[in-house]
XYZ file of C-alpha atoms in Angstrom:
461
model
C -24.494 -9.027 -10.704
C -25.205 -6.326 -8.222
C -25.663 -2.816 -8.772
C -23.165 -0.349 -9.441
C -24.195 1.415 -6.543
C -24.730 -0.959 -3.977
C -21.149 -0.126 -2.461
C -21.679 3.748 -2.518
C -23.510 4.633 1.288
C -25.935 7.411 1.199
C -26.601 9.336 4.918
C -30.187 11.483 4.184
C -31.096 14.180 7.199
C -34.115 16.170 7.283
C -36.457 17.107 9.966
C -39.586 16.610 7.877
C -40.624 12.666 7.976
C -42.554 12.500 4.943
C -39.522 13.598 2.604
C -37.188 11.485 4.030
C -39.384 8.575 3.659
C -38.962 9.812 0.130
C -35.479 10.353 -0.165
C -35.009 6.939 1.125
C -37.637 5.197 -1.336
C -35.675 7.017 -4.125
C -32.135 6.248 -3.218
C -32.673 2.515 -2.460
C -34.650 2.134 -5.599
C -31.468 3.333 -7.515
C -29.351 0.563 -5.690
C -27.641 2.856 -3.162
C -27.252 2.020 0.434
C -29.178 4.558 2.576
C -29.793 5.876 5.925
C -31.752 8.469 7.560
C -31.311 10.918 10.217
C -34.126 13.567 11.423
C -31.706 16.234 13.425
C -28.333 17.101 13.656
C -27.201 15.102 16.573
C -28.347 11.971 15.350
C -26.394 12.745 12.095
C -23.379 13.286 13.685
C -23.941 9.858 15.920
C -24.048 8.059 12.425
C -21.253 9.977 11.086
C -19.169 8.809 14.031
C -20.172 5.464 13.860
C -19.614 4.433 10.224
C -18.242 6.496 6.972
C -20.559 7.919 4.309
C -19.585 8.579 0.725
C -22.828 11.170 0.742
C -24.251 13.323 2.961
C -28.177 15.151 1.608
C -28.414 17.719 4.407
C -31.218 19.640 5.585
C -30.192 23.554 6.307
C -33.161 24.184 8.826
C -33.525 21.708 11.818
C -34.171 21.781 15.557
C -30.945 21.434 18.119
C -27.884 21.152 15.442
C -28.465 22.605 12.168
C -27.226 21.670 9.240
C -24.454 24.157 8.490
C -23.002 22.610 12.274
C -23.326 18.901 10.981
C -21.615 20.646 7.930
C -18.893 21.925 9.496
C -18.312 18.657 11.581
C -18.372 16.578 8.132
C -15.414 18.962 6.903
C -13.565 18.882 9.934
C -13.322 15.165 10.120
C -13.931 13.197 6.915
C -12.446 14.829 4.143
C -13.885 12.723 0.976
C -17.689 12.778 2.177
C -19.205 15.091 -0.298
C -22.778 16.819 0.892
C -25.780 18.147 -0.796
C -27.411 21.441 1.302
C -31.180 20.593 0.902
C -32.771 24.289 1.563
C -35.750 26.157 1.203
C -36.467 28.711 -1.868
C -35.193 31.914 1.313
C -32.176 29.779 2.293
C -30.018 30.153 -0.705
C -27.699 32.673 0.625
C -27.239 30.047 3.325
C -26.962 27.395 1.044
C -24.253 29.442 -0.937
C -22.328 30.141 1.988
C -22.476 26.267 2.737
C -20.429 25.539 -1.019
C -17.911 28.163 0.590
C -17.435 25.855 3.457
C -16.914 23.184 1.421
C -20.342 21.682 0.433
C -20.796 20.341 -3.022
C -23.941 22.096 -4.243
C -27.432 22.992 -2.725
C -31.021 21.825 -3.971
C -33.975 24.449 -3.357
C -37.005 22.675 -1.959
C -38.780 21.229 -4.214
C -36.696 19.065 -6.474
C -37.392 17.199 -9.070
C -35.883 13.480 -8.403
C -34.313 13.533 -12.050
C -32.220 16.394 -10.604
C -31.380 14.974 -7.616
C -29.982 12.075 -8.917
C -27.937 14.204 -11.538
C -26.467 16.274 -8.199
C -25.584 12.914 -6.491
C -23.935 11.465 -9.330
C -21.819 14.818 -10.133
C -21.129 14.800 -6.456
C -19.452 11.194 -6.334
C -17.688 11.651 -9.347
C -15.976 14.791 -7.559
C -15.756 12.394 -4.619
C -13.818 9.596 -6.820
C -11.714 12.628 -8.768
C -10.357 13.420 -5.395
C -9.603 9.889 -3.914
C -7.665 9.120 -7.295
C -5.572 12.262 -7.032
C -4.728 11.303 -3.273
C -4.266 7.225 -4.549
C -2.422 8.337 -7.779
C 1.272 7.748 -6.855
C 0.286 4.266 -5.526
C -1.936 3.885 -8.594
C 0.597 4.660 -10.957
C 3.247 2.471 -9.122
C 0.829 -0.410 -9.058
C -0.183 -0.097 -12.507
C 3.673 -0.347 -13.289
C 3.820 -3.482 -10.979
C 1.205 -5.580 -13.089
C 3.636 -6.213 -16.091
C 6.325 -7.758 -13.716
C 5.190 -11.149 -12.680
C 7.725 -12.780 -14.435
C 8.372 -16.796 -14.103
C 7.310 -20.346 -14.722
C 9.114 -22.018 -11.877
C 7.309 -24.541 -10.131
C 7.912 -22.395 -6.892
C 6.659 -19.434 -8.559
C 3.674 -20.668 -10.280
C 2.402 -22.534 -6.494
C 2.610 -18.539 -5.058
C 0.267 -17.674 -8.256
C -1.768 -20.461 -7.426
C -2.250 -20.097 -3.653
C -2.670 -15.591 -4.413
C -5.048 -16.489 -7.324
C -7.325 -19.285 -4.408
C -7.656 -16.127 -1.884
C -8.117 -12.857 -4.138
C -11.731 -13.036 -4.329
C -12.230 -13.343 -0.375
C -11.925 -10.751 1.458
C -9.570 -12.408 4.334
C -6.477 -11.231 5.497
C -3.282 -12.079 3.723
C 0.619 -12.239 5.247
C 2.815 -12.512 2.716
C 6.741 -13.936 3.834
C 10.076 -13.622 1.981
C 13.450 -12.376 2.083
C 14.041 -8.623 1.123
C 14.005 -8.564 -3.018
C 11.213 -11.165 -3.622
C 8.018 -9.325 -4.910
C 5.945 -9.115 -1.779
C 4.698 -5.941 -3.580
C 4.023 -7.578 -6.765
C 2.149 -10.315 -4.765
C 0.589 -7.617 -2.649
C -0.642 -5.913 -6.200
C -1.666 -9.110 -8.179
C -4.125 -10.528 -5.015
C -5.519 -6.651 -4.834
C -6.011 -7.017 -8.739
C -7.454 -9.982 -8.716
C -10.345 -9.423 -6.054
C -13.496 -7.707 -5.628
C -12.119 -4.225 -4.648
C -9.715 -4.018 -7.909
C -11.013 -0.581 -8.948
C -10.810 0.845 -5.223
C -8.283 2.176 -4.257
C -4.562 0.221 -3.140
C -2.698 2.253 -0.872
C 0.856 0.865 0.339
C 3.187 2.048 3.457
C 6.369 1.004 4.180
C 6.231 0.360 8.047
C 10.411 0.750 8.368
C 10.771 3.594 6.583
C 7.712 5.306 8.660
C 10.016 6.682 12.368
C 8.452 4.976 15.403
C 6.783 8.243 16.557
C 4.552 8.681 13.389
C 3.741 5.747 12.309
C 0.840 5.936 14.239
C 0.189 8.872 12.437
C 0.559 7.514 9.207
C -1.700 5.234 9.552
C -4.553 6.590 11.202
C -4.376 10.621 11.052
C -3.827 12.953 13.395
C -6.224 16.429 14.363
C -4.688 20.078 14.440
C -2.766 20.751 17.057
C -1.743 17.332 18.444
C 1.627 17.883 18.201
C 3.982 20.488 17.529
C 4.401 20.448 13.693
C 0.470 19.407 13.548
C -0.509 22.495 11.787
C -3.448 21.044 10.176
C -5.819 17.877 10.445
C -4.373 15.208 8.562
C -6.084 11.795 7.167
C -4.326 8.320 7.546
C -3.988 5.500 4.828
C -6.863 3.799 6.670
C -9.184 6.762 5.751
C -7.289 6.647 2.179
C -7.471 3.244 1.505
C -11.316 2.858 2.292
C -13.131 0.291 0.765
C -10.064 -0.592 -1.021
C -6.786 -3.011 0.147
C -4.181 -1.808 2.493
C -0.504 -3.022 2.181
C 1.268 -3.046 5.041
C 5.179 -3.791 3.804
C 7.088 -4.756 6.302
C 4.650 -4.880 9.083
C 6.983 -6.705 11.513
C 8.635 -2.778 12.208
C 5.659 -2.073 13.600
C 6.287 -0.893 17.648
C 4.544 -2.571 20.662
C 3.029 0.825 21.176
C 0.918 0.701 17.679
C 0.203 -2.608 17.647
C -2.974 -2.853 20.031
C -4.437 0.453 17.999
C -3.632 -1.362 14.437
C -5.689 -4.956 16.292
C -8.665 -2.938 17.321
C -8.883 -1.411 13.969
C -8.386 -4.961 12.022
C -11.149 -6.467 14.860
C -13.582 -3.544 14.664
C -12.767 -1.082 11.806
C -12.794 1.769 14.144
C -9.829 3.912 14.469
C -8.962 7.638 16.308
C -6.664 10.233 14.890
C -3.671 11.117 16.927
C -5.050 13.887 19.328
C -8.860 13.143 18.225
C -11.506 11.576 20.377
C -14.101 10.593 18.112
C -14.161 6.909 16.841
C -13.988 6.760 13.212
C -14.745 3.844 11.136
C -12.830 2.358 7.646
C -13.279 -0.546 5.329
C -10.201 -1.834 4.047
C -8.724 -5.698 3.068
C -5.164 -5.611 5.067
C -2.378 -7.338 2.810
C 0.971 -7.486 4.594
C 4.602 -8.555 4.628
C 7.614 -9.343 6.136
C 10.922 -10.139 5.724
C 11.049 -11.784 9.321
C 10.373 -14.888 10.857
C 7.504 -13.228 12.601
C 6.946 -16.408 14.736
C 10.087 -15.792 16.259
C 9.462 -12.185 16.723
C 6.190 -13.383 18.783
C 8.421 -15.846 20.897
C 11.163 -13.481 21.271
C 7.660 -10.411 22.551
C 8.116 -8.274 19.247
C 5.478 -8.823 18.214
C 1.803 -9.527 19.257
C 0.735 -13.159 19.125
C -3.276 -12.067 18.912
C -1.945 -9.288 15.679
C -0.254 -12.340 13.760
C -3.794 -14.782 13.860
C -5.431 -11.469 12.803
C -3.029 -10.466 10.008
C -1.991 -14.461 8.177
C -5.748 -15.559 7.638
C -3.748 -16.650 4.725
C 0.404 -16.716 4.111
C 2.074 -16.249 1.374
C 5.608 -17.369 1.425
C 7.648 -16.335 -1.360
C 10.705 -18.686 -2.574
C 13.882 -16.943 -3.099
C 15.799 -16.397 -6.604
C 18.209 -18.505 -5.354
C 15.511 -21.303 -5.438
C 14.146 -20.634 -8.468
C 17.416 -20.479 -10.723
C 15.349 -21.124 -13.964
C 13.620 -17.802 -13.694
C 17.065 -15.804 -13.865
C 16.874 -15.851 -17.527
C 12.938 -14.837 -17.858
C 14.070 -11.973 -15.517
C 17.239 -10.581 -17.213
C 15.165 -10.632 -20.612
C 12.461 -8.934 -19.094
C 14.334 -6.112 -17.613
C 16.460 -5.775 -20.493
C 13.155 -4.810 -22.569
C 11.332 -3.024 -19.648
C 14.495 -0.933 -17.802
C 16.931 -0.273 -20.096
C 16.386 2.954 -22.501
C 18.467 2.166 -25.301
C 17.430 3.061 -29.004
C 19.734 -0.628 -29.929
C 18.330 -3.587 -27.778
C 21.230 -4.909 -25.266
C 22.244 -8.304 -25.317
C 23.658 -10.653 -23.100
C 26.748 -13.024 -23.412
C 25.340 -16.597 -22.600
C 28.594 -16.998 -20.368
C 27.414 -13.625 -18.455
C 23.971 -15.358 -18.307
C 25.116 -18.956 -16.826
C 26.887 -16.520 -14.244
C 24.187 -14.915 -13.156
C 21.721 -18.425 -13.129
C 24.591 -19.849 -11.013
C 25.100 -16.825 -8.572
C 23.656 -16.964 -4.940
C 21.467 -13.969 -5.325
C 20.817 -12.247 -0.807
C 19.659 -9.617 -2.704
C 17.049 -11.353 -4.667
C 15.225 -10.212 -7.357
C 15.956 -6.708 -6.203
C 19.504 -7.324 -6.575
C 19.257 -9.048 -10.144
C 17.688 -5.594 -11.398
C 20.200 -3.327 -10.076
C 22.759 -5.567 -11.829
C 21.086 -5.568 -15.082
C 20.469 -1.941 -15.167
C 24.256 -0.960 -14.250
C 25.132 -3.593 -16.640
C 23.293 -2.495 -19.385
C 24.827 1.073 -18.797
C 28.116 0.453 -18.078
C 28.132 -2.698 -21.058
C 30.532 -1.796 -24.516
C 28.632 -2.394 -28.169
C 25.065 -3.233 -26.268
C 26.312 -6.545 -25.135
C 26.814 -7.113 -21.476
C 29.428 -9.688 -21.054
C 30.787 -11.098 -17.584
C 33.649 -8.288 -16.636
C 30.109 -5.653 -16.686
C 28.582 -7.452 -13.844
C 28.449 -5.928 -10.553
C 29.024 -8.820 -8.794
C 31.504 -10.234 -5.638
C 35.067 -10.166 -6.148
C 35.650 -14.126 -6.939
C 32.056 -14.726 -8.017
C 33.184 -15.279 -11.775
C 36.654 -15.368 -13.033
C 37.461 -12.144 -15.680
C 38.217 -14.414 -18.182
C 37.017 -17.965 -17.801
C 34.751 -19.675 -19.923
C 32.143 -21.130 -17.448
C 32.014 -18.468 -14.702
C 33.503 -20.012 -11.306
C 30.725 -19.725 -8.655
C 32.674 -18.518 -5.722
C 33.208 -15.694 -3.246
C 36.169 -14.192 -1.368
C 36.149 -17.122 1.176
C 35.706 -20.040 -1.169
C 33.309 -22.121 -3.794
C 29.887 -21.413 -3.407
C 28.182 -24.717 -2.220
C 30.816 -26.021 -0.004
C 30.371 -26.559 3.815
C 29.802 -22.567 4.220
C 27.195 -21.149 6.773
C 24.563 -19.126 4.628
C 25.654 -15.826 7.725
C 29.499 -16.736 6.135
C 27.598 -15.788 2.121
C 26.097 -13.338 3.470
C 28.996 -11.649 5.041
C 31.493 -12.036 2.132
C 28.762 -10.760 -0.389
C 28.103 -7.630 2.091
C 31.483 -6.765 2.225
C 32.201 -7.555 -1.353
C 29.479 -5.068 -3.027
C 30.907 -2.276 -0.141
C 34.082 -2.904 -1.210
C 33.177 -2.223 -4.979
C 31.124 0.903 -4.413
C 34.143 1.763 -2.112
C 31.603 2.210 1.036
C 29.189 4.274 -0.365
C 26.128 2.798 1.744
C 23.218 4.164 0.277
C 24.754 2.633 -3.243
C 25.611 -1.060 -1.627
C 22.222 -1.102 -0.365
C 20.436 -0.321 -3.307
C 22.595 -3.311 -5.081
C 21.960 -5.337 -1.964
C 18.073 -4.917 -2.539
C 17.853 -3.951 0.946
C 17.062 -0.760 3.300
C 19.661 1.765 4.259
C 18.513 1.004 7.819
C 19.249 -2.863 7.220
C 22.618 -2.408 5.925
C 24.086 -0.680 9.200
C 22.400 -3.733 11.088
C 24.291 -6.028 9.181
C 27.542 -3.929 9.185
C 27.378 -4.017 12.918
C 26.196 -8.084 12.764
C 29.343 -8.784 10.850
C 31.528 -5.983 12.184
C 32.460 -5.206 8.980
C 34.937 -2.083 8.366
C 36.486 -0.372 5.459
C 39.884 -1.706 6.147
């Protein structure tokens, strides 16, 4: 077992060779990962060319001071905490350094017990403010853990394969329709591996417009484009050290893709409107709901960015394929969505409809029809007339729950684009076209409902 510290980097910079030969005997001693700089330039050079969670900066120095290398550190990496290192007539110097943003000051000499209490304080502040930037993704994936729910043969292979490659560190694509988990995957393989108590920050590549994504991901400086009022960091700078999720990764544009390979090949990144290369450590997870082999045939998407991305793929089965799961599921958001001071049951003829229903929507779908269920449901029972499903999908008052839809039995000779458009029009229908409701049943983006509106030409007539 390692040390604690071996992950945190150290940067020293001081003019005066025989205390940095100190600083550095010190520092590695304690299990830290150090380098040294002796002026101001050559700081900023290392700066540029890797991150540091710790800067111990010299005031006085030939060329570039400190309170410029200071000033540079603020302006571009926003986490990196710094120590002013000063002599006993610098401390109004050194105070005005904690104004610009430095963490504290140390008056030459130090004793190294101090020291070491300053750098510790100094990454805890450091870790404070990563968590408060993570803590909405935290949170979220904190709530995800509780929700792998299944013992499927299909689902249990997924655990297995996401189990095999959490510990590495290679890149993971994971496939499935819209609805499956590819979050939940996404959070139990970033659970699971070395980097579990770093940070795991997700983004959602279609909801992101095609002019910031770019943006999103990797920052942009002041002024680089009209409503740039301030420097701004990207996920990559977020996420460091930690896992990235890239959801839906096949949105990404042919303009951002080259930028997002360089960065997966070399770690090195620019801000929009910057011109320094800056440098992140992250494990990239992502998913799709395409057939992102077709999207490389069909020139959406770059052939050299898929090797780079599916070291190892994930493909996640369907509900629809893993019918013995419905019941875990309902059960389990029946106890875990439902606020209800009396439990809510279901009828067992409600149930066999819902293990023998098609599910597009997935497990997505499932919830949402739970949930209104369990709302909508008389004497905390839900029984087959309280599920919010097709028109024809169960019969109001037969006993074993018919399995069709408005253009037949399910399982006949019916294209799956036939289901698909029947279901569509179906849960519109019910919600009497009130989109952003159908496509929160549907288990599927806003955006992705007016594509397949226009697919199917669909129409409230």
């Amino acid at each position: 077992m390692g040390s604690p510290n071996q992950m945190i980097s150290i940067l020293a910079v001081d003019d005066e060779e025989p205390l940095l030969y100190l600083l550095e005997g010190v520092l590695t001693q304690e299990g830290y990962r150090v380098k040294t700089a002796d002026d101001g330039i050559a700081a900023i050079n290392m700066l540029q060319a890797e991150p540091f969670d710790l800067v111990l900066l010299d005031v006085k120095m030939p060329r570039v001071d400190g309170i410029e290398v200071l000033r540079f550190i603020k302006d571009s990496f926003f986490d990196t905490q710094v120590v002013m290192l000063t002599g006993v007539h610098e401390l109004k110097v050194a105070v005005e350094c904690m104004h610009m943003g430095a963490y504290y000051y140390l008056a030459k000499p130090y004793a190294t017990n101090e020291l070491l209490t300053i750098i510790d304080r100094a990454l805890e502040k450091r870790k404070l403010v990563i968590e408060n930037k993570t803590l909405k993704s935290e949170l979220k994936r904190h709530a995800l853990s509780s929700e792998m729910v299944g013992n499927s043969d299909a689902f249990l292979k997924v655990i297995q394969v996401a189990s095999k490659v959490a510990p590495t560190d290679s890149s993971v694509l994971i496939q499935g329709e819209s609805g499956t988990g590819k979050e939940l995957i996404a959070n139990y393989v970033h659970r699971n591996s070395e980097r579990k108590d770093l940070p795991f920050v997700a983004l959602n590549c279609a909801s992101i417009p095609e002019t910031l994504i770019e943006s999103e991901l990797f920052g942009h400086e002041k002024g680089a484009f009209t409503d740039a009022i301030a420097a701004k960091q990207g996920i990559v700078e977020i996420a460091n050290k930690g896992t990235l999720f890239l959801d839906e990764i096949g949105e990404i544009s042919l303009i951002v893709q080259p930028k997002l390979l360089r960065f997966l090949q070399t770690g090195e990144y620019r801000r929009v409107g910057g011109n320094k290369n800056l440098k992140a450590d992250v494990r990239v997870i992502s998913a799709t709901n395409r057939d992102i082999r077709t999207e490389v045939a069909e020139g959406r998407f770059r052939e050299d960015l898929l090797y780079r991305i599916n070291v190892i793929t994930v493909t996640l089965p369907t509900l629809r394929e893993r019918p013995e799961d419905v019941a875990s599921l309902v059960d389990h958001f029946l106890k875990t969505k439902v606020k209800s001071k009396t439990p809510v049951q279901i009828d067992p003829r409600a149930l066999d409809v819902l293990t023998k229903y098609h599910w597009p929507g997935n497990v997505r779908e499932l919830e949402n029809v739970i949930e209104r269920a369990a709302i909508l449901c008389q004497d905390n029972l839900i029984r087959m007339d309280d599920l919010a499903l097709p028109l024809g999908t169960h019969t109001r008052h037969g006993a074993g729950g018919d399995r069709q839809t408005s253009a037949g039995r399910l399982g006949s000779a019916l294209p799956m684009r036939e289901i698909e458009k029947y279901h569509i029009d179906g849960v519109l229908k019910l919600v009497k076209w009130n989109k952003s409701m159908a496509a929160k049943i549907l288990g599927i983006s806003l955006k992705t409902l007016y594509t397949k509106i226009q697919q199917h030409n669909l129409t409230p007539d």
